[in-house]
Amino acid sequence: MNNQITVTSPLLPDLAEFTALLQEIWNSKWITNNGSFHRQLEKELAAYLKVPYISLFTNGTLPLITALQALRITGEVITTPYSFVATTHSLWWNGIKPVFVDVDPSTCGIDPTKIEAAITPKTTAIMPVHCYGKPCDVKAIQEIADKYGLKVIYDAAHAFGVEVDGESILNAGDLSTLSFHATKVYNTIEGGAMVMHDEKTKQRIDYLKNFGFANEVTVVAPGINSKMDEMRAAYGLLNLRQVDAAIDARRKVASAYREALRGLEGVTFFDDMPGVRHNYSYFPVFIDAKRFGKTRDQLYFEMKAANVLGRRYFYPLISEFSTYRSLPSATRENLPNAHRLAETVLCLPMHHDLTDHDIARVLTFFKK
Ligand code: T4K
């Protein structure tokens, strides 16, 4: 539909430039398995993201699953219910029991003050999420991990390019994973990556994403196939050149929303955090029905009827899905903040292509 405003829109490379790279791939006949575009994208992404090592994947779910395998995580893992289902599914696929801990409403990330109470002798790791690209309290989380000898794997699917005091948030913890899905700030259509601290781990991850092959005749582990192909790597190289401009355009949308919504009764939103380079991947607002005069769902459906498609990320909570709701940690009493956020959140349309007219259309639903 032409007049539809969607929650996001993919950053697309110039088609002629992409076609030229496709021609190169056609000429070379090397279309996957650590080809030259794959190697180049890893190099350029490591530099752009300010991380020492990165390994490309076919999506943002498989690096989560692989990270757990690589670190041999078992037993129980402490995680957040306020995320996309893939976070917890990655634990399930590894036969690990998720233990949900409530979130801090000021970041939507896991509340570090509630982690210790959830640790048992079976706990082996913490899997936090930099929700909406807002950095978790990585220092507090690391202190707990060090105290109890736990690994930390960050689901950084939303945190492309996010920095705190000039350092990439992706360097926190033992491993971090990214999603380059079409709906993300930076996309390779489908795609993802894992960030690690040292060359040995990078080597191991590269084996694991290629069935465990170390060479033609040696399989070092029961790996999986999650390699990014050459088409997507070439597409990713082109998108990397325009991602800063896209983030800048998003920043302007965020400013316009904030200016219009500030002081509006019953609507709260996040401001930039000091010292943080944000990527403006999402613009969540939280609706207090009594003060705003309508519920989040009334607003959501009203907008939808007018072709303005916000999304209720992340409602329902992961802990509410059938696979997880019988877990002892999945109760409402254990997760009051997460429930409140999930019931009041609406992510407004946020992408690089929104025009002033689009922004004004979104804001008509929030008249002061
Ligand atoms: N961890 C976290 C914290 C995540 O958020 C995600 C994924 C993952 C892990 C796993 O990463 P991946 O394995 O997916 O790489 C989307 C995405 O599919 C998913 O990647 C994302 N998180 C999640 C939060 O959102 P949907 O079901 O909301 O997408 P969909 O298809 O409804 O699209 C939303 C809007 O985007 C559409 O209304 C229009 C626009 N769009 C979408 C696509 C796919 C386009 O304009 N073009 C497109 O091609 O899940």
Short mmCIF file of C-alpha atoms and ligand atoms in Angstrom, two decimals:
data_model
loop_
_atom_site.label_atom_id
_atom_site.label_comp_id
_atom_site.label_asym_id
_atom_site.label_seq_id
_atom_site.Cartn_x
_atom_site.Cartn_y
_atom_site.Cartn_z
CA MET A 1 0.00 0.00 0.00
CA ASN A 2 1.43 3.32 -1.07
CA ASN A 3 0.43 5.45 1.87
CA GLN A 4 1.55 2.89 4.43
CA ILE A 5 4.16 3.96 6.94
CA THR A 6 5.92 0.88 8.25
CA VAL A 7 7.85 0.50 11.48
CA THR A 8 11.02 0.11 9.48
CA SER A 9 12.26 0.01 5.92
CA PRO A 10 15.41 -1.69 4.69
CA LEU A 11 18.51 0.28 3.84
CA LEU A 12 19.08 -0.77 0.22
CA PRO A 13 22.32 -0.37 -1.74
CA ASP A 14 22.28 1.30 -5.13
CA LEU A 15 21.04 -1.38 -7.53
CA ALA A 16 23.55 -0.55 -10.28
CA GLU A 17 26.46 -0.78 -7.81
CA PHE A 18 25.13 -4.06 -6.47
CA THR A 19 24.70 -5.42 -9.97
CA ALA A 20 28.33 -4.58 -10.74
CA LEU A 21 29.44 -6.60 -7.71
CA LEU A 22 27.14 -9.45 -8.69
CA GLN A 23 28.83 -9.47 -12.08
CA GLU A 24 32.19 -9.88 -10.31
CA ILE A 25 30.79 -12.81 -8.34
CA TRP A 26 29.43 -14.36 -11.53
CA ASN A 27 32.80 -13.98 -13.20
CA SER A 28 34.67 -15.54 -10.30
CA LYS A 29 32.12 -18.36 -9.83
CA TRP A 30 32.97 -18.26 -6.11
CA ILE A 31 29.59 -17.74 -4.47
CA THR A 32 30.01 -18.82 -0.82
CA ASN A 33 32.42 -20.48 1.69
CA ASN A 34 34.68 -17.66 2.86
CA GLY A 35 34.93 -15.90 -0.49
CA SER A 36 36.69 -12.61 -1.09
CA PHE A 37 33.62 -10.40 -0.37
CA HIS A 38 33.07 -12.33 2.87
CA ARG A 39 36.67 -11.74 3.91
CA GLN A 40 36.52 -8.09 2.92
CA LEU A 41 33.28 -7.49 4.81
CA GLU A 42 34.70 -9.06 7.97
CA LYS A 43 37.73 -6.76 7.69
CA GLU A 44 35.70 -3.62 7.05
CA LEU A 45 33.12 -4.41 9.73
CA ALA A 46 35.80 -5.05 12.37
CA ALA A 47 37.27 -1.62 11.58
CA TYR A 48 33.90 0.15 11.46
CA LEU A 49 32.63 -1.46 14.66
CA LYS A 50 35.97 -1.03 16.47
CA VAL A 51 36.16 -4.71 17.42
CA PRO A 52 39.20 -6.99 17.18
CA TYR A 53 37.55 -10.02 15.50
CA ILE A 54 34.23 -10.71 13.84
CA SER A 55 32.74 -13.73 12.12
CA LEU A 56 29.85 -13.37 9.66
CA PHE A 57 26.74 -15.55 9.85
CA THR A 58 23.60 -16.18 7.81
CA ASN A 59 21.35 -14.52 10.39
CA GLY A 60 21.33 -13.24 13.97
CA THR A 61 19.95 -16.42 15.55
CA LEU A 62 22.68 -18.87 14.56
CA PRO A 63 25.51 -16.88 16.18
CA LEU A 64 23.57 -17.05 19.46
CA ILE A 65 23.19 -20.82 19.15
CA THR A 66 26.83 -21.17 18.10
CA ALA A 67 28.14 -18.94 20.90
CA LEU A 68 26.53 -21.22 23.46
CA GLN A 69 28.10 -24.23 21.75
CA ALA A 70 31.50 -22.58 21.51
CA LEU A 71 31.63 -21.78 25.22
CA ARG A 72 30.12 -25.19 26.09
CA ILE A 73 27.33 -23.59 28.07
CA THR A 74 25.02 -26.05 29.83
CA GLY A 75 22.51 -26.15 32.70
CA GLU A 76 20.84 -22.81 33.33
CA VAL A 77 21.37 -19.42 31.74
CA ILE A 78 20.06 -16.16 33.15
CA THR A 79 18.35 -14.03 30.53
CA THR A 80 15.70 -11.41 29.86
CA PRO A 81 12.09 -12.04 28.87
CA TYR A 82 11.91 -8.62 27.17
CA SER A 83 13.39 -9.44 23.79
CA PHE A 84 12.68 -11.15 20.49
CA VAL A 85 12.01 -14.89 20.90
CA ALA A 86 15.28 -15.82 19.19
CA THR A 87 17.22 -14.91 22.34
CA THR A 88 15.56 -17.61 24.46
CA HIS A 89 15.11 -20.03 21.57
CA SER A 90 18.91 -20.18 21.25
CA LEU A 91 19.05 -21.58 24.79
CA TRP A 92 16.29 -24.06 24.09
CA TRP A 93 18.07 -25.31 20.96
CA ASN A 94 21.08 -26.06 23.17
CA GLY A 95 19.04 -27.90 25.79
CA ILE A 96 19.65 -25.11 28.30
CA LYS A 97 17.06 -23.99 30.83
CA PRO A 98 16.31 -20.26 30.56
CA VAL A 99 16.01 -18.41 33.86
CA PHE A 100 14.20 -15.11 33.40
CA VAL A 101 15.22 -12.08 35.40
CA ASP A 102 13.28 -8.81 35.37
CA VAL A 103 14.46 -5.77 33.44
CA ASP A 104 15.47 -2.28 34.46
CA PRO A 105 12.83 0.05 33.00
CA SER A 106 15.42 2.78 32.50
CA THR A 107 17.22 0.68 29.86
CA CYS A 108 14.80 -2.21 29.12
CA GLY A 109 17.87 -4.44 29.68
CA ILE A 110 18.28 -7.08 32.39
CA ASP A 111 18.36 -5.58 35.89
CA PRO A 112 21.81 -6.47 37.30
CA THR A 113 20.60 -6.05 40.88
CA LYS A 114 18.26 -9.02 40.36
CA ILE A 115 20.73 -11.42 38.77
CA GLU A 116 22.45 -12.79 41.88
CA ALA A 117 19.20 -14.05 43.40
CA ALA A 118 18.59 -16.14 40.26
CA ILE A 119 21.98 -17.90 40.32
CA THR A 120 21.95 -21.61 41.23
CA PRO A 121 24.70 -24.27 41.13
CA LYS A 122 23.52 -25.03 37.58
CA THR A 123 23.98 -21.48 36.28
CA THR A 124 26.78 -21.24 33.73
CA ALA A 125 26.16 -17.98 31.88
CA ILE A 126 24.22 -14.74 31.53
CA MET A 127 22.63 -13.77 28.22
CA PRO A 128 21.58 -10.11 28.33
CA VAL A 129 20.19 -8.11 25.40
CA HIS A 130 21.08 -4.52 24.52
CA CYS A 131 17.39 -3.94 23.89
CA TYR A 132 16.63 -1.30 21.23
CA GLY A 133 20.42 -0.80 21.07
CA LYS A 134 20.44 0.74 24.56
CA PRO A 135 23.56 -0.50 26.34
CA CYS A 136 23.04 -2.77 29.33
CA ASP A 137 24.95 -2.03 32.52
CA VAL A 138 27.86 -4.15 31.28
CA LYS A 139 30.14 -3.28 34.20
CA ALA A 140 27.69 -4.49 36.84
CA ILE A 141 26.93 -7.63 34.82
CA GLN A 142 30.63 -8.43 34.41
CA GLU A 143 31.26 -8.02 38.15
CA ILE A 144 28.60 -10.63 38.91
CA ALA A 145 29.91 -12.94 36.16
CA ASP A 146 33.45 -12.68 37.55
CA LYS A 147 32.29 -13.27 41.12
CA TYR A 148 30.42 -16.48 40.20
CA GLY A 149 32.59 -17.66 37.32
CA LEU A 150 29.91 -17.22 34.67
CA LYS A 151 30.25 -16.49 30.96
CA VAL A 152 28.45 -13.54 29.41
CA ILE A 153 27.04 -13.70 25.89
CA TYR A 154 25.41 -10.46 24.74
CA ASP A 155 22.58 -10.61 22.26
CA ALA A 156 23.57 -7.37 20.55
CA ALA A 157 21.19 -7.86 17.62
CA HIS A 158 20.04 -4.23 17.96
CA ALA A 159 23.39 -2.69 18.87
CA PHE A 160 25.16 -2.20 15.55
CA GLY A 161 27.62 0.68 15.91
CA VAL A 162 26.65 1.51 19.50
CA GLU A 163 29.54 2.92 21.52
CA VAL A 164 30.00 3.98 25.13
CA ASP A 165 32.67 6.61 25.70
CA GLY A 166 34.14 5.84 22.28
CA GLU A 167 34.32 2.08 22.83
CA SER A 168 32.15 -0.45 21.06
CA ILE A 169 29.53 -2.04 23.29
CA LEU A 170 30.23 -5.22 21.31
CA ASN A 171 33.50 -5.67 23.19
CA ALA A 172 31.67 -6.35 26.47
CA GLY A 173 31.34 -9.89 27.82
CA ASP A 174 32.82 -13.05 26.34
CA LEU A 175 30.98 -12.92 23.01
CA SER A 176 28.45 -10.63 21.35
CA THR A 177 26.13 -11.40 18.47
CA LEU A 178 24.55 -9.13 15.86
CA SER A 179 21.62 -9.40 13.47
CA PHE A 180 21.85 -7.95 9.97
CA HIS A 181 18.22 -8.74 9.16
CA ALA A 182 16.37 -6.51 6.68
CA THR A 183 14.62 -4.76 9.57
CA LYS A 184 17.86 -3.68 11.26
CA VAL A 185 19.83 -0.41 11.07
CA TYR A 186 22.44 -2.23 9.01
CA ASN A 187 21.30 -5.17 6.94
CA THR A 188 22.64 -7.81 4.58
CA ILE A 189 19.06 -8.96 3.76
CA GLU A 190 19.40 -11.90 6.15
CA GLY A 191 22.64 -11.98 8.06
CA GLY A 192 24.41 -11.68 11.35
CA ALA A 193 27.75 -11.86 13.09
CA MET A 194 29.62 -12.79 16.21
CA VAL A 195 32.23 -10.58 17.86
CA MET A 196 35.05 -12.11 19.85
CA HIS A 197 38.21 -10.95 21.62
CA ASP A 198 40.94 -13.19 20.24
CA GLU A 199 42.11 -14.98 17.14
CA LYS A 200 41.80 -18.48 18.62
CA THR A 201 38.13 -17.96 19.37
CA LYS A 202 37.57 -16.51 15.90
CA GLN A 203 39.19 -19.64 14.43
CA ARG A 204 36.98 -21.89 16.52
CA ILE A 205 33.83 -20.00 15.56
CA ASP A 206 34.81 -20.14 11.89
CA TYR A 207 35.12 -23.93 12.22
CA LEU A 208 31.80 -24.19 14.04
CA LYS A 209 29.88 -22.23 11.40
CA ASN A 210 31.32 -24.55 8.73
CA PHE A 211 30.24 -27.97 10.10
CA GLY A 212 33.33 -28.04 12.36
CA PHE A 213 35.76 -28.47 9.45
CA ALA A 214 39.32 -27.40 10.34
CA ASN A 215 40.57 -28.70 6.98
CA GLU A 216 39.39 -31.05 4.25
CA VAL A 217 39.71 -34.14 6.43
CA THR A 218 39.36 -32.89 10.00
CA VAL A 219 36.13 -32.11 11.83
CA VAL A 220 36.92 -30.69 15.26
CA ALA A 221 33.37 -30.33 16.60
CA PRO A 222 29.74 -30.95 15.64
CA GLY A 223 29.43 -27.64 13.82
CA ILE A 224 26.56 -26.21 11.86
CA ASN A 225 26.28 -24.51 8.49
CA SER A 226 25.73 -20.81 9.07
CA LYS A 227 28.09 -19.14 6.60
CA MET A 228 27.21 -15.90 4.87
CA ASP A 229 27.29 -16.14 1.08
CA GLU A 230 29.06 -13.80 -1.34
CA MET A 231 25.92 -11.99 -2.58
CA ARG A 232 24.99 -10.89 0.91
CA ALA A 233 28.58 -9.99 1.78
CA ALA A 234 28.80 -7.79 -1.35
CA TYR A 235 25.46 -6.18 -0.50
CA GLY A 236 26.75 -5.64 3.04
CA LEU A 237 29.90 -3.89 1.79
CA LEU A 238 27.77 -1.39 -0.12
CA ASN A 239 25.44 -0.81 2.83
CA LEU A 240 28.37 -0.18 5.13
CA ARG A 241 29.21 2.90 3.05
CA GLN A 242 25.82 4.44 3.71
CA VAL A 243 25.05 3.27 7.23
CA ASP A 244 26.38 6.44 8.90
CA ALA A 245 24.07 8.58 6.78
CA ALA A 246 21.19 6.23 7.67
CA ILE A 247 21.95 6.52 11.40
CA ASP A 248 22.09 10.28 11.01
CA ALA A 249 18.70 10.31 9.30
CA ARG A 250 17.31 8.19 12.14
CA ARG A 251 18.76 10.60 14.70
CA LYS A 252 16.77 13.41 13.06
CA VAL A 253 13.57 11.37 13.23
CA ALA A 254 14.23 10.69 16.94
CA SER A 255 14.77 14.41 17.56
CA ALA A 256 11.53 15.31 15.80
CA TYR A 257 9.59 12.72 17.81
CA ARG A 258 11.15 13.85 21.07
CA GLU A 259 10.46 17.51 20.41
CA ALA A 260 6.81 16.82 19.64
CA LEU A 261 6.19 14.32 22.43
CA ARG A 262 8.07 15.95 25.29
CA GLY A 263 5.68 16.92 28.04
CA LEU A 264 2.75 15.06 26.49
CA GLU A 265 0.63 13.61 29.28
CA GLY A 266 0.87 9.81 29.55
CA VAL A 267 3.66 9.30 27.00
CA THR A 268 7.25 8.55 27.97
CA PHE A 269 10.28 7.79 25.81
CA PHE A 270 14.05 7.52 26.09
CA ASP A 271 16.49 10.36 25.68
CA ASP A 272 20.07 9.75 24.56
CA MET A 273 22.32 8.37 27.30
CA PRO A 274 25.39 10.49 28.15
CA GLY A 275 28.57 9.32 26.41
CA VAL A 276 26.67 6.87 24.19
CA ARG A 277 26.73 6.80 20.39
CA HIS A 278 23.22 5.51 19.72
CA ASN A 279 22.05 3.93 16.48
CA TYR A 280 18.34 4.87 16.80
CA SER A 281 17.30 1.38 15.79
CA TYR A 282 13.89 1.71 17.46
CA PHE A 283 11.82 4.51 18.95
CA PRO A 284 9.74 2.94 21.73
CA VAL A 285 7.15 5.05 23.53
CA PHE A 286 5.33 3.89 26.64
CA ILE A 287 1.67 4.71 27.08
CA ASP A 288 0.09 5.33 30.46
CA ALA A 289 -3.54 4.72 29.51
CA LYS A 290 -5.08 6.72 32.38
CA ARG A 291 -3.06 9.83 31.66
CA PHE A 292 -2.96 9.50 27.86
CA GLY A 293 -6.68 8.85 27.59
CA LYS A 294 -6.43 5.59 25.65
CA THR A 295 -4.63 2.29 26.00
CA ARG A 296 -1.54 1.30 24.06
CA ASP A 297 -3.64 -1.19 22.08
CA GLN A 298 -6.29 1.41 21.24
CA LEU A 299 -3.55 3.66 19.92
CA TYR A 300 -1.84 0.79 18.06
CA PHE A 301 -5.05 -0.26 16.26
CA GLU A 302 -6.11 3.32 15.58
CA MET A 303 -2.78 3.95 13.88
CA LYS A 304 -2.95 0.66 12.04
CA ALA A 305 -6.39 1.51 10.65
CA ALA A 306 -4.82 4.65 9.22
CA ASN A 307 -1.91 2.69 7.70
CA VAL A 308 0.62 3.90 10.24
CA LEU A 309 2.24 0.69 11.45
CA GLY A 310 3.91 0.90 14.81
CA ARG A 311 4.89 -2.41 16.41
CA ARG A 312 4.51 -3.70 19.97
CA TYR A 313 8.10 -4.89 20.34
CA PHE A 314 8.29 -6.82 22.74
CA TYR A 315 4.76 -7.97 23.43
CA PRO A 316 3.98 -10.65 24.43
CA LEU A 317 6.99 -11.30 26.63
CA ILE A 318 9.02 -14.39 25.72
CA SER A 319 8.09 -15.83 29.12
CA GLU A 320 4.43 -15.80 28.03
CA PHE A 321 4.91 -18.08 25.01
CA SER A 322 3.76 -21.70 25.39
CA THR A 323 7.30 -23.13 25.35
CA TYR A 324 8.40 -21.02 28.30
CA ARG A 325 5.40 -20.05 30.39
CA SER A 326 5.58 -23.04 32.73
CA LEU A 327 9.16 -22.22 33.76
CA PRO A 328 9.43 -21.27 37.45
CA SER A 329 10.97 -17.90 36.54
CA ALA A 330 8.23 -17.03 34.02
CA THR A 331 5.71 -15.76 36.54
CA ARG A 332 4.26 -12.26 36.43
CA GLU A 333 5.36 -11.72 40.05
CA ASN A 334 8.98 -12.37 39.07
CA LEU A 335 8.85 -10.02 36.09
CA PRO A 336 6.75 -6.96 37.01
CA ASN A 337 8.78 -4.38 35.05
CA ALA A 338 8.97 -6.52 31.95
CA HIS A 339 5.19 -7.02 32.03
CA ARG A 340 4.53 -3.31 32.46
CA LEU A 341 6.84 -2.43 29.56
CA ALA A 342 5.38 -5.11 27.29
CA GLU A 343 1.85 -3.92 27.99
CA THR A 344 2.56 -0.25 27.39
CA VAL A 345 5.20 -0.15 24.64
CA LEU A 346 4.67 0.96 21.08
CA CYS A 347 7.62 1.31 18.72
CA LEU A 348 6.92 4.19 16.37
CA PRO A 349 7.99 4.04 12.73
CA MET A 350 11.74 4.65 12.69
CA HIS A 351 13.95 4.43 9.62
CA HIS A 352 16.22 6.44 7.35
CA ASP A 353 13.54 7.01 4.68
CA LEU A 354 10.86 8.71 6.77
CA THR A 355 9.92 12.12 5.37
CA ASP A 356 8.80 15.17 7.37
CA HIS A 357 5.33 14.43 6.08
CA ASP A 358 5.53 10.83 7.39
CA ILE A 359 6.73 12.04 10.78
CA ALA A 360 3.89 14.56 10.94
CA ARG A 361 1.42 11.77 10.08
CA VAL A 362 2.74 9.61 12.92
CA LEU A 363 2.52 12.55 15.31
CA THR A 364 -1.13 13.30 14.49
CA PHE A 365 -1.95 10.43 16.86
CA PHE A 366 -0.24 12.30 19.69
CA LYS A 367 -1.82 15.74 19.67
CA LYS A 368 -1.08 17.85 22.76
N1 T4K B 1 17.89 -11.19 18.98
C1 T4K B 1 17.12 -10.09 18.97
C2 T4K B 1 17.11 -9.22 20.15
C3 T4K B 1 16.36 -9.77 17.83
O1 T4K B 1 15.58 -8.68 17.82
C4 T4K B 1 16.42 -10.62 16.72
C5 T4K B 1 15.63 -10.35 15.54
C6 T4K B 1 17.26 -11.76 16.78
C7 T4K B 1 17.98 -12.00 17.93
C8 T4K B 1 17.40 -12.72 15.64
O2 T4K B 1 18.01 -12.16 14.52
P1 T4K B 1 17.64 -12.75 13.06
O3 T4K B 1 17.84 -14.25 13.11
O4 T4K B 1 16.23 -12.33 12.72
O5 T4K B 1 18.67 -12.07 12.17
C9 T4K B 1 11.59 -8.78 12.87
C10 T4K B 1 12.80 -9.50 12.32
O6 T4K B 1 12.46 -10.60 11.49
C11 T4K B 1 13.79 -9.93 13.34
O7 T4K B 1 15.04 -9.99 12.69
C12 T4K B 1 13.91 -8.95 14.50
N2 T4K B 1 14.78 -9.40 15.54
C13 T4K B 1 12.54 -8.68 15.09
C14 T4K B 1 12.58 -7.71 16.25
O8 T4K B 1 11.72 -8.12 14.09
P2 T4K B 1 9.05 -9.00 12.37
O9 T4K B 1 8.22 -10.22 12.37
O10 T4K B 1 8.61 -7.87 13.20
O11 T4K B 1 9.31 -8.46 10.88
P3 T4K B 1 8.24 -8.10 9.77
O12 T4K B 1 8.42 -9.04 8.65
O13 T4K B 1 6.88 -7.96 10.36
O14 T4K B 1 8.74 -6.66 9.31
C15 T4K B 1 8.51 -5.47 10.03
C16 T4K B 1 8.36 -4.33 9.03
O15 T4K B 1 9.59 -4.12 8.37
C17 T4K B 1 7.34 -4.55 7.93
O16 T4K B 1 6.09 -4.10 8.33
C18 T4K B 1 7.88 -3.71 6.80
C19 T4K B 1 9.37 -3.73 7.03
N3 T4K B 1 10.05 -4.67 6.12
C20 T4K B 1 10.30 -5.95 6.53
C21 T4K B 1 10.94 -6.84 5.70
C22 T4K B 1 11.22 -8.25 6.14
C23 T4K B 1 10.39 -4.25 4.86
O17 T4K B 1 10.13 -3.09 4.49
N4 T4K B 1 11.04 -5.13 4.04
C24 T4K B 1 11.33 -6.40 4.41
O18 T4K B 1 11.94 -7.14 3.62
O19 T4K B 1 10.46 -9.56 12.86
#
